[in-house]
XYZ file of C-alpha atoms in Angstrom:
171
model
C -0.002 0.218 0.095
C 2.951 2.312 0.848
C 4.414 1.755 -2.576
C 1.159 2.242 -4.094
C 0.474 5.901 -2.521
C 4.278 6.766 -3.671
C 3.627 6.041 -6.869
C 0.422 8.022 -6.585
C 2.698 11.086 -4.957
C 5.546 10.699 -7.677
C 2.616 10.864 -10.538
C 0.760 13.523 -9.039
C 1.502 17.619 -8.645
C 0.066 17.527 -5.195
C 0.242 15.157 -2.029
C -3.490 16.226 -1.240
C -4.581 15.023 -4.819
C -2.670 11.974 -4.676
C -4.190 10.957 -1.402
C -7.912 11.940 -2.657
C -7.307 9.815 -5.050
C -6.223 6.647 -3.362
C -9.598 7.051 -1.363
C -11.197 7.100 -4.003
C -10.209 3.521 -5.248
C -9.989 2.178 -1.879
C -13.354 3.039 -1.625
C -14.200 1.609 -5.013
C -12.447 -1.646 -4.070
C -14.584 -4.282 -2.786
C -12.834 -6.328 -0.158
C -15.477 -8.728 0.808
C -14.008 -9.297 4.975
C -15.397 -7.528 7.689
C -11.584 -7.246 8.723
C -10.232 -6.000 5.446
C -13.800 -3.632 5.233
C -12.258 -1.954 9.059
C -8.662 -1.887 7.621
C -9.978 0.039 4.539
C -12.119 2.237 6.700
C -9.196 3.009 8.979
C -6.887 3.502 6.411
C -9.020 6.188 4.885
C -9.728 7.796 7.876
C -6.241 8.569 8.637
C -5.544 9.668 5.217
C -8.134 12.168 5.833
C -6.826 13.656 8.727
C -4.121 15.222 6.526
C -5.506 18.708 6.992
C -6.823 18.209 10.682
C -5.352 19.771 14.041
C -5.826 18.573 17.319
C -8.285 21.014 18.148
C -10.628 19.703 15.304
C -10.979 15.993 17.092
C -10.004 16.748 20.659
C -12.635 16.106 23.568
C -13.316 19.849 24.742
C -12.563 20.854 28.468
C -16.437 20.560 29.333
C -16.762 17.436 28.542
C -13.591 16.025 30.063
C -13.989 13.569 32.889
C -11.207 13.907 35.412
C -10.221 12.752 39.404
C -8.995 14.905 42.027
C -5.618 13.354 43.116
C -7.154 13.589 46.744
C -10.146 11.034 45.676
C -10.819 8.395 47.778
C -11.042 5.083 46.556
C -14.999 4.971 46.724
C -14.660 8.294 44.566
C -12.972 6.751 42.049
C -14.776 2.931 42.085
C -18.168 5.856 41.541
C -16.316 7.271 38.338
C -15.194 4.032 36.886
C -18.382 2.737 37.155
C -20.302 5.682 35.468
C -18.055 6.891 33.067
C -16.514 3.459 31.706
C -13.565 4.951 30.214
C -9.841 3.254 30.752
C -7.853 6.227 31.131
C -8.561 9.673 33.273
C -6.388 12.925 33.884
C -5.848 13.554 37.614
C -5.540 16.997 38.633
C -4.975 18.573 41.908
C -6.903 21.684 43.065
C -8.490 22.442 39.364
C -8.104 20.820 35.824
C -5.843 23.227 34.825
C -3.428 21.482 37.044
C -2.865 17.796 36.176
C -0.494 15.579 37.499
C -0.900 12.777 35.830
C -2.814 10.111 33.893
C -4.860 7.196 35.944
C -5.249 4.355 33.845
C -8.036 1.699 35.086
C -5.602 -1.660 34.965
C -2.901 0.057 37.172
C -5.642 0.722 39.766
C -7.502 -2.936 39.427
C -3.756 -4.466 39.226
C -3.024 -2.757 42.612
C -6.275 -3.894 44.183
C -5.654 -7.405 43.073
C -2.141 -7.458 44.814
C -3.789 -5.862 48.060
C -0.932 -3.326 47.905
C -1.597 0.352 49.310
C -3.297 1.838 46.540
C -2.635 5.661 46.240
C -3.221 7.965 43.322
C 0.347 9.538 43.321
C 1.837 5.970 42.792
C -0.464 4.995 40.214
C -0.401 7.885 37.785
C 1.640 7.818 34.370
C 3.095 10.643 32.968
C 0.578 13.150 30.867
C 1.542 13.686 27.233
C 0.942 17.766 26.098
C 0.269 18.887 22.876
C -0.844 22.235 21.476
C -3.882 22.613 19.846
C -2.455 23.626 16.475
C -0.730 20.694 16.126
C -1.172 18.489 12.992
C -3.493 15.094 13.655
C -1.288 13.104 11.626
C 1.849 13.946 13.525
C 0.494 13.086 17.050
C -0.673 10.193 16.084
C 2.763 9.071 14.569
C 3.859 10.177 18.029
C 1.361 8.328 19.991
C 1.951 5.145 18.266
C 5.895 5.647 18.823
C 5.344 6.243 22.864
C 2.634 4.034 23.141
C 0.413 6.424 24.717
C -3.382 6.622 24.170
C -3.879 9.999 25.564
C -3.029 13.552 25.567
C -4.138 16.701 27.246
C -4.470 19.783 24.765
C -2.966 22.850 26.529
C -3.690 26.565 24.940
C -0.739 29.182 25.215
C -1.730 30.432 28.389
C -1.458 26.673 30.344
C -4.995 25.994 30.402
C -6.435 23.169 29.432
C -8.365 23.039 26.470
C -9.608 19.438 26.436
C -8.226 15.995 25.605
C -7.560 13.440 22.617
C -7.281 10.048 22.731
C -6.106 7.475 19.692
C -9.776 6.723 19.333
C -10.836 10.016 18.569
C -7.955 10.030 15.918
C -8.923 7.014 13.952
C -12.625 7.800 14.097
C -11.846 11.806 12.867
């Protein structure tokens, strides 16, 4: 597939034109299996993100579900049960002060091992990105660093939103 796109780019005057032609060709191809069709959809969606910025696909600040670092285990359980996400930003005091990302599997592992489960020991580092960052650049970075969530921060250091790898793929 990479070779096909390379040939199109070398025969075309413009990358966007080559991508559009490739997407059109993909859409006309009948692959037959559900797996092949989902791969075709994934490739098409990724190629369409060429002109998108993080601000185009992010979850806005008002819709972020986050956890205060001082939250007890009961509050954590309630958040996990109600929202059913796998990752949550953890903040101290206010949302603009994110101190890490909490993954539900780290919490579950802690419970199963019957260890002391303090949020500060379970958090992972948060990835911070600009809302102007090209989506494709973020996608590549997230894949390389094996990150699934990034916080979108404006020029003043305030949280604008968050973006997940799923948000990018579904864009």
